[in-house]
PDB file of C-alpha atoms and ligand atoms in Angstrom:
ATOM      1  CA  MET A   1       0.015   0.012   0.013  1.00 59.00           C
ATOM      2  CA  LYS A   2       1.234   3.525  -0.825  1.00 75.00           C
ATOM      3  CA  GLN A   3       2.243   5.623   2.158  1.00 86.00           C
ATOM      4  CA  ARG A   4       0.181   8.793   2.810  1.00 92.00           C
ATOM      5  CA  VAL A   5       1.914  12.193   2.667  1.00 96.00           C
ATOM      6  CA  THR A   6       1.458  13.612   6.156  1.00 96.00           C
ATOM      7  CA  LYS A   7       4.524  15.818   6.602  1.00 98.00           C
ATOM      8  CA  ALA A   8       5.486  19.042   4.872  1.00 98.00           C
ATOM      9  CA  ILE A   9       8.692  21.076   5.061  1.00 98.00           C
ATOM     10  CA  PHE A  10       8.423  24.860   4.765  1.00 98.00           C
ATOM     11  CA  PRO A  11      11.845  26.390   4.036  1.00 97.00           C
ATOM     12  CA  VAL A  12      11.434  29.848   5.640  1.00 95.00           C
ATOM     13  CA  ALA A  13      15.034  30.753   6.409  1.00 94.00           C
ATOM     14  CA  GLY A  14      15.544  33.247   3.633  1.00 88.00           C
ATOM     15  CA  LEU A  15      16.424  36.846   4.483  1.00 85.00           C
ATOM     16  CA  GLY A  16      13.796  38.358   2.160  1.00 85.00           C
ATOM     17  CA  THR A  17      16.086  41.220   1.074  1.00 90.00           C
ATOM     18  CA  ARG A  18      13.879  41.983  -1.893  1.00 91.00           C
ATOM     19  CA  PHE A  19      11.271  43.307   0.511  1.00 90.00           C
ATOM     20  CA  LEU A  20      13.541  45.569   2.563  1.00 93.00           C
ATOM     21  CA  PRO A  21      12.909  47.644   4.579  1.00 93.00           C
ATOM     22  CA  ALA A  22       9.783  45.672   5.600  1.00 88.00           C
ATOM     23  CA  THR A  23      11.814  42.527   6.178  1.00 89.00           C
ATOM     24  CA  LYS A  24      14.218  44.302   8.500  1.00 89.00           C
ATOM     25  CA  SER A  25      12.015  43.353  11.421  1.00 88.00           C
ATOM     26  CA  ILE A  26       9.259  41.142   9.917  1.00 90.00           C
ATOM     27  CA  PRO A  27       9.873  37.735   8.303  1.00 93.00           C
ATOM     28  CA  LYS A  28       8.922  37.850   4.612  1.00 93.00           C
ATOM     29  CA  GLU A  29       6.456  34.997   5.209  1.00 94.00           C
ATOM     30  CA  ILE A  30       4.387  37.225   7.502  1.00 94.00           C
ATOM     31  CA  LEU A  31       3.754  39.826   4.774  1.00 94.00           C
ATOM     32  CA  CYS A  32       0.013  39.809   4.037  1.00 95.00           C
ATOM     33  CA  LEU A  33      -2.119  39.390   0.969  1.00 96.00           C
ATOM     34  CA  VAL A  34      -5.155  41.416   2.064  1.00 95.00           C
ATOM     35  CA  ASP A  35      -5.171  40.256   5.728  1.00 93.00           C
ATOM     36  CA  LYS A  36      -3.576  36.845   5.631  1.00 94.00           C
ATOM     37  CA  PRO A  37       0.179  36.200   5.857  1.00 95.00           C
ATOM     38  CA  LEU A  38       1.844  34.272   3.047  1.00 96.00           C
ATOM     39  CA  ILE A  39       2.670  31.462   5.480  1.00 95.00           C
ATOM     40  CA  GLN A  40      -0.979  31.048   6.362  1.00 95.00           C
ATOM     41  CA  TYR A  41      -1.888  30.483   2.717  1.00 96.00           C
ATOM     42  CA  ALA A  42       0.764  27.723   2.584  1.00 97.00           C
ATOM     43  CA  ILE A  43      -0.422  26.105   5.857  1.00 96.00           C
ATOM     44  CA  ASP A  44      -4.051  26.135   4.788  1.00 95.00           C
ATOM     45  CA  GLU A  45      -3.118  24.525   1.493  1.00 97.00           C
ATOM     46  CA  ALA A  46      -1.084  21.845   3.229  1.00 97.00           C
ATOM     47  CA  ARG A  47      -3.802  21.048   5.726  1.00 96.00           C
ATOM     48  CA  GLU A  48      -6.360  20.663   2.923  1.00 96.00           C
ATOM     49  CA  ALA A  49      -3.974  18.213   1.279  1.00 97.00           C
ATOM     50  CA  GLY A  50      -3.943  15.987   4.400  1.00 96.00           C
ATOM     51  CA  ILE A  51      -0.696  17.272   6.013  1.00 97.00           C
ATOM     52  CA  GLU A  52      -0.623  16.711   9.754  1.00 96.00           C
ATOM     53  CA  GLU A  53       2.947  17.711  10.671  1.00 96.00           C
ATOM     54  CA  PHE A  54       4.429  21.013   9.662  1.00 97.00           C
ATOM     55  CA  ILE A  55       8.195  21.431   9.688  1.00 97.00           C
ATOM     56  CA  PHE A  56       9.647  24.924   9.469  1.00 96.00           C
ATOM     57  CA  VAL A  57      13.266  25.443   8.509  1.00 97.00           C
ATOM     58  CA  THR A  58      14.027  28.851  10.009  1.00 95.00           C
ATOM     59  CA  SER A  59      16.981  31.062  10.806  1.00 93.00           C
ATOM     60  CA  ARG A  60      17.961  33.987  13.013  1.00 88.00           C
ATOM     61  CA  GLY A  61      15.379  36.747  13.141  1.00 85.00           C
ATOM     62  CA  LYS A  62      12.411  34.556  12.360  1.00 88.00           C
ATOM     63  CA  GLY A  63      10.999  34.489  15.937  1.00 87.00           C
ATOM     64  CA  ALA A  64       7.869  36.342  14.824  1.00 89.00           C
ATOM     65  CA  LEU A  65       6.901  33.251  12.855  1.00 89.00           C
ATOM     66  CA  GLU A  66       6.902  31.091  15.934  1.00 88.00           C
ATOM     67  CA  ASP A  67       4.819  33.620  17.816  1.00 88.00           C
ATOM     68  CA  TYR A  68       2.358  33.838  14.913  1.00 90.00           C
ATOM     69  CA  PHE A  69       1.331  30.185  15.324  1.00 89.00           C
ATOM     70  CA  ASP A  70       1.163  30.292  19.074  1.00 86.00           C
ATOM     71  CA  GLY A  71      -2.023  30.628  21.161  1.00 85.00           C
ATOM     72  CA  ALA A  72      -2.922  34.245  22.006  1.00 87.00           C
ATOM     73  CA  PRO A  73      -4.959  33.832  25.240  1.00 89.00           C
ATOM     74  CA  GLN A  74      -5.489  37.537  25.880  1.00 91.00           C
ATOM     75  CA  LEU A  75      -6.800  38.178  22.402  1.00 91.00           C
ATOM     76  CA  GLU A  76      -8.976  35.075  22.527  1.00 91.00           C
ATOM     77  CA  GLN A  77     -10.545  36.103  25.819  1.00 93.00           C
ATOM     78  CA  SER A  78     -11.181  39.657  24.612  1.00 93.00           C
ATOM     79  CA  LEU A  79     -12.853  38.477  21.376  1.00 92.00           C
ATOM     80  CA  LYS A  80     -14.932  35.920  23.311  1.00 92.00           C
ATOM     81  CA  ALA A  81     -16.047  38.539  25.835  1.00 93.00           C
ATOM     82  CA  LYS A  82     -17.124  40.870  22.999  1.00 93.00           C
ATOM     83  CA  GLY A  83     -18.934  38.078  21.194  1.00 92.00           C
ATOM     84  CA  LYS A  84     -16.748  38.533  18.037  1.00 92.00           C
ATOM     85  CA  ASP A  85     -17.079  34.927  16.955  1.00 92.00           C
ATOM     86  CA  ASP A  86     -16.043  35.487  13.367  1.00 91.00           C
ATOM     87  CA  LEU A  87     -12.717  36.999  14.337  1.00 91.00           C
ATOM     88  CA  LEU A  88     -12.212  34.358  17.023  1.00 92.00           C
ATOM     89  CA  ASP A  89     -12.643  31.721  14.334  1.00 90.00           C
ATOM     90  CA  VAL A  90     -10.043  33.436  12.149  1.00 88.00           C
ATOM     91  CA  LEU A  91      -7.719  33.622  15.138  1.00 89.00           C
ATOM     92  CA  MET A  92      -8.111  29.958  16.030  1.00 89.00           C
ATOM     93  CA  LYS A  93      -7.394  28.888  12.386  1.00 86.00           C
ATOM     94  CA  SER A  94      -3.909  30.453  12.705  1.00 86.00           C
ATOM     95  CA  THR A  95      -3.161  28.643  16.001  1.00 87.00           C
ATOM     96  CA  MET A  96      -1.342  25.376  15.772  1.00 87.00           C
ATOM     97  CA  ASP A  97      -1.921  22.516  18.221  1.00 87.00           C
ATOM     98  CA  SER A  98       1.009  21.600  20.441  1.00 85.00           C
ATOM     99  CA  GLY A  99       3.278  19.241  18.652  1.00 87.00           C
ATOM    100  CA  GLU A 100       1.800  19.882  15.217  1.00 93.00           C
ATOM    101  CA  ILE A 101       4.557  22.193  14.229  1.00 93.00           C
ATOM    102  CA  ALA A 102       8.332  21.743  14.533  1.00 94.00           C
ATOM    103  CA  TYR A 103      11.191  24.190  13.948  1.00 94.00           C
ATOM    104  CA  VAL A 104      14.685  23.431  12.824  1.00 96.00           C
ATOM    105  CA  ARG A 105      17.333  25.931  12.160  1.00 95.00           C
ATOM    106  CA  GLN A 106      19.434  26.385   9.055  1.00 95.00           C
ATOM    107  CA  ARG A 107      22.693  27.751  10.408  1.00 92.00           C
ATOM    108  CA  GLU A 108      24.061  29.006   7.131  1.00 92.00           C
ATOM    109  CA  ALA A 109      22.219  30.141   4.004  1.00 91.00           C
ATOM    110  CA  LEU A 110      23.547  27.357   1.715  1.00 94.00           C
ATOM    111  CA  GLY A 111      20.546  27.062  -0.533  1.00 95.00           C
ATOM    112  CA  LEU A 112      17.097  25.432  -0.851  1.00 97.00           C
ATOM    113  CA  GLY A 113      18.491  21.874  -0.945  1.00 97.00           C
ATOM    114  CA  HIS A 114      20.442  22.450   2.174  1.00 97.00           C
ATOM    115  CA  ALA A 115      17.361  23.924   3.918  1.00 97.00           C
ATOM    116  CA  VAL A 116      15.326  20.888   3.138  1.00 98.00           C
ATOM    117  CA  TRP A 117      18.173  18.593   4.264  1.00 97.00           C
ATOM    118  CA  CYS A 118      18.161  20.394   7.641  1.00 97.00           C
ATOM    119  CA  ALA A 119      14.803  18.683   8.340  1.00 97.00           C
ATOM    120  CA  ARG A 120      16.104  15.171   7.610  1.00 97.00           C
ATOM    121  CA  ARG A 121      15.827  13.900  11.179  1.00 96.00           C
ATOM    122  CA  LEU A 122      12.119  14.693  11.281  1.00 96.00           C
ATOM    123  CA  ILE A 123      11.287  12.605   8.174  1.00 96.00           C
ATOM    124  CA  ALA A 124      11.181   8.818   8.484  1.00 93.00           C
ATOM    125  CA  ASP A 125      11.026   6.364   5.614  1.00 94.00           C
ATOM    126  CA  GLU A 126       8.071   8.113   4.059  1.00 96.00           C
ATOM    127  CA  PRO A 127       7.205  10.488   1.219  1.00 97.00           C
ATOM    128  CA  PHE A 128       7.020  14.165   2.271  1.00 98.00           C
ATOM    129  CA  ALA A 129       5.966  17.508   0.769  1.00 98.00           C
ATOM    130  CA  VAL A 130       7.923  20.720   0.399  1.00 98.00           C
ATOM    131  CA  ILE A 131       6.086  24.025   0.054  1.00 98.00           C
ATOM    132  CA  LEU A 132       7.740  27.318  -0.977  1.00 98.00           C
ATOM    133  CA  THR A 133       5.653  30.155   0.530  1.00 97.00           C
ATOM    134  CA  ASP A 134       6.707  32.582  -2.179  1.00 96.00           C
ATOM    135  CA  ASP A 135       4.601  30.693  -4.694  1.00 97.00           C
ATOM    136  CA  VAL A 136       0.981  31.459  -3.831  1.00 98.00           C
ATOM    137  CA  ILE A 137      -1.471  29.572  -6.005  1.00 97.00           C
ATOM    138  CA  GLU A 138      -5.142  30.491  -6.349  1.00 95.00           C
ATOM    139  CA  ALA A 139      -6.957  27.296  -7.232  1.00 96.00           C
ATOM    140  CA  GLU A 140     -10.380  25.731  -6.838  1.00 95.00           C
ATOM    141  CA  GLN A 141      -8.744  22.612  -5.428  1.00 97.00           C
ATOM    142  CA  PRO A 142      -5.528  23.364  -3.463  1.00 97.00           C
ATOM    143  CA  VAL A 143      -2.523  22.439  -5.578  1.00 98.00           C
ATOM    144  CA  LEU A 144      -0.852  20.194  -3.102  1.00 98.00           C
ATOM    145  CA  LYS A 145      -4.097  18.237  -2.890  1.00 98.00           C
ATOM    146  CA  GLN A 146      -4.159  17.897  -6.663  1.00 98.00           C
ATOM    147  CA  MET A 147      -0.574  16.599  -6.449  1.00 98.00           C
ATOM    148  CA  VAL A 148      -1.260  14.156  -3.582  1.00 97.00           C
ATOM    149  CA  GLU A 149      -4.064  12.618  -5.715  1.00 96.00           C
ATOM    150  CA  ALA A 150      -1.838  12.372  -8.775  1.00 96.00           C
ATOM    151  CA  HIS A 151       0.976  10.978  -6.629  1.00 96.00           C
ATOM    152  CA  GLU A 152      -1.291   8.177  -5.435  1.00 94.00           C
ATOM    153  CA  GLN A 153      -1.083   6.892  -9.017  1.00 93.00           C
ATOM    154  CA  THR A 154       2.595   7.538  -9.783  1.00 94.00           C
ATOM    155  CA  GLY A 155       4.501   7.337  -6.473  1.00 94.00           C
ATOM    156  CA  GLY A 156       8.098   8.555  -6.799  1.00 95.00           C
ATOM    157  CA  ASN A 157       8.990  12.255  -6.905  1.00 97.00           C
ATOM    158  CA  MET A 158       6.679  14.905  -8.163  1.00 97.00           C
ATOM    159  CA  VAL A 159       7.179  18.668  -8.748  1.00 98.00           C
ATOM    160  CA  ALA A 160       4.520  21.198  -9.562  1.00 98.00           C
ATOM    161  CA  ALA A 161       5.165  22.520 -13.080  1.00 98.00           C
ATOM    162  CA  MET A 162       4.030  25.396 -15.221  1.00 97.00           C
ATOM    163  CA  GLU A 163       4.961  26.838 -18.624  1.00 97.00           C
ATOM    164  CA  VAL A 164       6.650  30.232 -18.124  1.00 96.00           C
ATOM    165  CA  ALA A 165       7.626  32.925 -20.688  1.00 95.00           C
ATOM    166  CA  PRO A 166      10.865  31.744 -22.341  1.00 94.00           C
ATOM    167  CA  SER A 167      12.422  35.096 -21.474  1.00 93.00           C
ATOM    168  CA  LYS A 168      11.939  34.376 -17.764  1.00 94.00           C
ATOM    169  CA  ALA A 169      12.742  30.630 -17.826  1.00 95.00           C
ATOM    170  CA  SER A 170      16.321  31.081 -16.579  1.00 95.00           C
ATOM    171  CA  ALA A 171      14.960  32.129 -13.165  1.00 95.00           C
ATOM    172  CA  TYR A 172      13.574  28.638 -12.542  1.00 97.00           C
ATOM    173  CA  GLY A 173      14.338  24.982 -12.286  1.00 97.00           C
ATOM    174  CA  LEU A 174      13.413  23.602 -15.759  1.00 98.00           C
ATOM    175  CA  LEU A 175      12.207  20.159 -16.797  1.00 97.00           C
ATOM    176  CA  ASP A 176      13.520  18.137 -19.682  1.00 97.00           C
ATOM    177  CA  ILE A 177      10.386  16.226 -20.751  1.00 96.00           C
ATOM    178  CA  LYS A 178      10.576  12.509 -21.522  1.00 95.00           C
ATOM    179  CA  GLU A 179       6.903  11.832 -22.092  1.00 94.00           C
ATOM    180  CA  ASP A 180       4.138  14.435 -22.074  1.00 95.00           C
ATOM    181  CA  MET A 181       0.906  12.900 -20.794  1.00 94.00           C
ATOM    182  CA  GLY A 182      -1.005  16.181 -20.366  1.00 92.00           C
ATOM    183  CA  SER A 183      -1.228  17.139 -16.722  1.00 95.00           C
ATOM    184  CA  LEU A 184       1.503  14.664 -15.956  1.00 96.00           C
ATOM    185  CA  VAL A 185       4.920  14.572 -17.603  1.00 97.00           C
ATOM    186  CA  SER A 186       7.729  12.137 -16.987  1.00 96.00           C
ATOM    187  CA  VAL A 187      11.059  13.783 -16.781  1.00 96.00           C
ATOM    188  CA  LYS A 188      14.425  12.848 -18.182  1.00 95.00           C
ATOM    189  CA  GLY A 189      16.363  15.792 -16.847  1.00 95.00           C
ATOM    190  CA  MET A 190      16.101  18.833 -14.560  1.00 96.00           C
ATOM    191  CA  VAL A 191      18.303  21.925 -14.452  1.00 97.00           C
ATOM    192  CA  GLU A 192      18.371  24.768 -12.002  1.00 97.00           C
ATOM    193  CA  LYS A 193      18.436  28.244 -13.516  1.00 96.00           C
ATOM    194  CA  PRO A 194      20.278  27.337 -16.743  1.00 96.00           C
ATOM    195  CA  LYS A 195      21.560  29.897 -19.268  1.00 94.00           C
ATOM    196  CA  PRO A 196      18.895  30.614 -21.859  1.00 92.00           C
ATOM    197  CA  GLU A 197      20.807  28.582 -24.537  1.00 92.00           C
ATOM    198  CA  ASP A 198      20.926  25.545 -22.175  1.00 93.00           C
ATOM    199  CA  ALA A 199      17.195  25.586 -21.236  1.00 94.00           C
ATOM    200  CA  PRO A 200      15.694  22.138 -21.959  1.00 96.00           C
ATOM    201  CA  SER A 201      12.166  23.619 -22.119  1.00 96.00           C
ATOM    202  CA  ASN A 202      10.138  26.423 -20.598  1.00 96.00           C
ATOM    203  CA  LEU A 203       8.274  23.999 -18.253  1.00 97.00           C
ATOM    204  CA  ALA A 204       9.318  25.369 -14.875  1.00 98.00           C
ATOM    205  CA  VAL A 205       9.326  23.867 -11.387  1.00 98.00           C
ATOM    206  CA  ILE A 206       6.943  25.741  -9.092  1.00 98.00           C
ATOM    207  CA  GLY A 207       7.298  25.606  -5.336  1.00 98.00           C
ATOM    208  CA  ARG A 208       5.352  22.398  -4.490  1.00 98.00           C
ATOM    209  CA  TYR A 209       7.078  19.029  -4.228  1.00 98.00           C
ATOM    210  CA  ILE A 210       6.263  15.531  -3.141  1.00 98.00           C
ATOM    211  CA  LEU A 211       9.511  13.729  -2.546  1.00 98.00           C
ATOM    212  CA  THR A 212      10.931  10.329  -1.580  1.00 96.00           C
ATOM    213  CA  PRO A 213      13.173  10.095   1.446  1.00 96.00           C
ATOM    214  CA  GLN A 214      15.998   9.149  -0.932  1.00 96.00           C
ATOM    215  CA  ILE A 215      16.182  12.898  -1.844  1.00 97.00           C
ATOM    216  CA  LEU A 216      17.361  13.660   1.654  1.00 97.00           C
ATOM    217  CA  LYS A 217      20.142  11.021   1.191  1.00 96.00           C
ATOM    218  CA  ASN A 218      21.080  12.607  -2.097  1.00 96.00           C
ATOM    219  CA  LEU A 219      21.270  15.971  -0.403  1.00 96.00           C
ATOM    220  CA  GLU A 220      23.787  14.550   2.131  1.00 94.00           C
ATOM    221  CA  THR A 221      26.413  14.550  -0.590  1.00 91.00           C
ATOM    222  CA  GLN A 222      24.990  17.088  -2.954  1.00 90.00           C
ATOM    223  CA  GLU A 223      27.604  19.489  -4.355  1.00 90.00           C
ATOM    224  CA  ARG A 224      26.935  23.155  -4.798  1.00 91.00           C
ATOM    225  CA  GLY A 225      25.206  24.052  -8.042  1.00 91.00           C
ATOM    226  CA  ALA A 226      23.660  27.154  -9.535  1.00 93.00           C
ATOM    227  CA  GLY A 227      24.502  30.343  -7.632  1.00 91.00           C
ATOM    228  CA  GLY A 228      27.033  28.370  -5.546  1.00 94.00           C
ATOM    229  CA  GLU A 229      24.117  26.907  -3.540  1.00 94.00           C
ATOM    230  CA  ILE A 230      23.069  23.377  -2.709  1.00 95.00           C
ATOM    231  CA  GLN A 231      20.083  22.957  -4.992  1.00 97.00           C
ATOM    232  CA  LEU A 232      17.009  20.769  -4.402  1.00 97.00           C
ATOM    233  CA  THR A 233      16.594  20.499  -8.151  1.00 97.00           C
ATOM    234  CA  ASP A 234      20.000  18.800  -8.456  1.00 97.00           C
ATOM    235  CA  ALA A 235      19.135  16.233  -5.730  1.00 97.00           C
ATOM    236  CA  ILE A 236      15.910  15.412  -7.498  1.00 97.00           C
ATOM    237  CA  ALA A 237      17.653  15.215 -10.886  1.00 96.00           C
ATOM    238  CA  LYS A 238      19.981  12.563  -9.508  1.00 94.00           C
ATOM    239  CA  GLU A 239      16.913  10.289  -9.058  1.00 93.00           C
ATOM    240  CA  ILE A 240      16.267  10.389 -12.807  1.00 93.00           C
ATOM    241  CA  THR A 241      19.511   8.568 -13.540  1.00 88.00           C
ATOM    242  CA  THR A 242      19.176   5.990 -10.796  1.00 87.00           C
ATOM    243  CA  SER A 243      15.409   5.375 -10.389  1.00 87.00           C
ATOM    244  CA  ASP A 244      13.576   7.029 -13.283  1.00 84.00           C
ATOM    245  CA  ASN A 245      10.767   8.131 -10.953  1.00 93.00           C
ATOM    246  CA  VAL A 246      10.460  11.883 -11.394  1.00 97.00           C
ATOM    247  CA  TYR A 247       7.295  13.551 -12.633  1.00 97.00           C
ATOM    248  CA  GLY A 248       6.180  17.072 -13.358  1.00 98.00           C
ATOM    249  CA  PHE A 249       2.579  17.948 -12.634  1.00 98.00           C
ATOM    250  CA  ARG A 250       0.842  20.758 -14.535  1.00 98.00           C
ATOM    251  CA  PHE A 251      -1.542  22.002 -11.885  1.00 98.00           C
ATOM    252  CA  GLN A 252      -4.890  23.822 -12.238  1.00 97.00           C
ATOM    253  CA  GLY A 253      -4.659  27.278 -10.799  1.00 97.00           C
ATOM    254  CA  THR A 254      -3.082  30.724 -11.026  1.00 97.00           C
ATOM    255  CA  ARG A 255       0.352  31.080  -9.524  1.00 98.00           C
ATOM    256  CA  TYR A 256       1.679  34.409  -8.146  1.00 98.00           C
ATOM    257  CA  ASP A 257       5.386  34.909  -7.581  1.00 96.00           C
ATOM    258  CA  CYS A 258       5.197  36.629  -4.214  1.00 96.00           C
ATOM    259  CA  GLY A 259       8.946  36.585  -3.948  1.00 94.00           C
ATOM    260  CA  SER A 260       8.893  39.512  -6.379  1.00 94.00           C
ATOM    261  CA  LYS A 261       7.310  42.921  -5.789  1.00 95.00           C
ATOM    262  CA  ALA A 262       5.382  42.864  -9.031  1.00 96.00           C
ATOM    263  CA  GLY A 263       4.066  39.366  -8.294  1.00 96.00           C
ATOM    264  CA  PHE A 264       3.126  40.342  -4.735  1.00 97.00           C
ATOM    265  CA  LEU A 265       1.120  43.328  -6.001  1.00 97.00           C
ATOM    266  CA  GLN A 266      -0.603  41.204  -8.618  1.00 97.00           C
ATOM    267  CA  ALA A 267      -1.608  38.679  -5.950  1.00 97.00           C
ATOM    268  CA  THR A 268      -2.827  41.523  -3.715  1.00 97.00           C
ATOM    269  CA  VAL A 269      -5.122  42.758  -6.506  1.00 97.00           C
ATOM    270  CA  ALA A 270      -6.349  39.242  -7.362  1.00 96.00           C
ATOM    271  CA  PHE A 271      -7.044  38.248  -3.715  1.00 96.00           C
ATOM    272  CA  GLY A 272      -8.660  41.628  -2.966  1.00 96.00           C
ATOM    273  CA  LEU A 273     -10.995  41.268  -5.927  1.00 96.00           C
ATOM    274  CA  ALA A 274     -11.831  37.694  -4.861  1.00 94.00           C
ATOM    275  CA  ARG A 275     -12.993  38.870  -1.429  1.00 93.00           C
ATOM    276  CA  GLY A 276     -16.768  39.259  -1.248  1.00 92.00           C
ATOM    277  CA  ASP A 277     -16.542  41.918   1.453  1.00 92.00           C
ATOM    278  CA  LEU A 278     -14.109  44.133  -0.465  1.00 94.00           C
ATOM    279  CA  CYS A 279     -14.511  43.425  -4.145  1.00 93.00           C
ATOM    280  CA  ASP A 280     -17.100  46.120  -5.073  1.00 95.00           C
ATOM    281  CA  GLU A 281     -15.269  48.977  -3.443  1.00 96.00           C
ATOM    282  CA  PHE A 282     -11.845  47.754  -4.510  1.00 96.00           C
ATOM    283  CA  ARG A 283     -12.948  47.208  -8.135  1.00 95.00           C
ATOM    284  CA  ASP A 284     -14.476  50.683  -8.350  1.00 96.00           C
ATOM    285  CA  PHE A 285     -11.233  52.142  -6.961  1.00 96.00           C
ATOM    286  CA  LEU A 286      -9.081  50.280  -9.493  1.00 95.00           C
ATOM    287  CA  ILE A 287     -11.250  51.328 -12.430  1.00 95.00           C
ATOM    288  CA  GLU A 288     -11.304  54.936 -11.291  1.00 94.00           C
ATOM    289  CA  THR A 289      -7.544  55.046 -10.726  1.00 94.00           C
ATOM    290  CA  LEU A 290      -6.786  53.575 -14.137  1.00 94.00           C
ATOM    291  CA  GLU A 291      -9.184  55.987 -15.845  1.00 93.00           C
ATOM    292  CA  CYS A 292      -7.565  58.955 -14.080  1.00 92.00           C
ATOM    293  CA  ARG A 293      -4.113  57.773 -15.122  1.00 91.00           C
ATOM    294  CA  ARG A 294      -5.178  57.286 -18.744  1.00 91.00           C
ATOM    295  CA  ALA A 295      -6.779  60.754 -18.799  1.00 91.00           C
ATOM    296  CA  ALA A 296      -3.589  62.309 -17.447  1.00 88.00           C
ATOM    297  CA  GLN A 297      -1.393  60.709 -20.073  1.00 82.00           C
TER     298      GLN A 297
HETATM  299  C1  LIG B   1      13.263  27.920  -6.253  1.00 67.81           C
HETATM  300  C2  LIG B   1      13.732  26.624  -6.884  1.00 67.81           C
HETATM  301  C3  LIG B   1      13.417  26.625  -8.423  1.00 67.81           C
HETATM  302  C4  LIG B   1      11.962  26.840  -8.671  1.00 67.81           C
HETATM  303  C5  LIG B   1      11.499  28.136  -7.935  1.00 67.81           C
HETATM  304  C6  LIG B   1       9.987  28.270  -8.044  1.00 67.81           C
HETATM  305  O1  LIG B   1      14.010  28.995  -6.769  1.00 67.81           O
HETATM  306  O2  LIG B   1      15.121  26.462  -6.664  1.00 67.81           O
HETATM  307  O3  LIG B   1      13.809  25.368  -9.008  1.00 67.81           O
HETATM  308  O4  LIG B   1      11.760  26.960 -10.025  1.00 67.81           O
HETATM  309  O5  LIG B   1      11.864  28.120  -6.567  1.00 67.81           O
HETATM  310  O6  LIG B   1       9.558  29.471  -7.426  1.00 67.81           O
HETATM  311  P1  LIG B   1      14.035  30.481  -6.127  1.00 67.81           P
HETATM  312  O7  LIG B   1      12.850  31.149  -6.648  1.00 67.81           O
HETATM  313  O8  LIG B   1      13.921  30.264  -4.614  1.00 67.81           O
HETATM  314  O9  LIG B   1      15.308  31.035  -6.526  1.00 67.81           O
END
């Protein structure tokens, strides 16, 4: 019988320098789309996919993340006393049960592969998920859930995948496709941030993975790759030569690159417009602003 995927690793050790000065005192993962931190979108998605244990790979200065998931007794009491049940519900959804969440530290910023490897002692002989909080995906069915279902058929290693503009492909891990089966592709190669002339395709890895524990073993001896960092892509690529069990999964949904300012703003607009309580006012404001700008040009 296939093992269920019940653990997810969230690499959240990055410095978030692209969002300075905000990230001088706030972890990037706590920046909000409307009123919900990026990390909460990732946790909600993981929970809906059946994840029960949440492993955070953190670093110095990320204490606010730990506090975020803690109980907030004073706030709870005050909301209860005032009968603000809606807000109490929102608050409780961001509170993790004791033991549900674990933190490990990445001592040095040696790359995504290294960050994932830091969680190795918390993963047994079982498949596990990795979620990159920068990639926020709006989808009817949460993307990790789509992947867990596809993974039940394939087993092995699976990465979320999406066609990106060829001009931007070099910013991603890219897949060399062996067989294209539609939403599923089998993969014969994977390269992290290649030069444009070396790109095997424009089918890019997006930040959702379901991996075998062998990847953690590969990372043990993984040499530095693109950008001088230990790359997760390289450790997965190693599996293609030895086990031939790597798949790309073209998900249903819209992905926002919230690691970039433009992507973050796009997501803010999309999530603002999707909110029933805000959309009318927000849409009118956007239309008016655009019209004013056009008239002034
Ligand atoms: C990471 C991965 C890369 C992937 C990307 C998706 O890169 O290393 O393979 O395509 O996430 O967002 P980063 O954006 O952290 O440089």
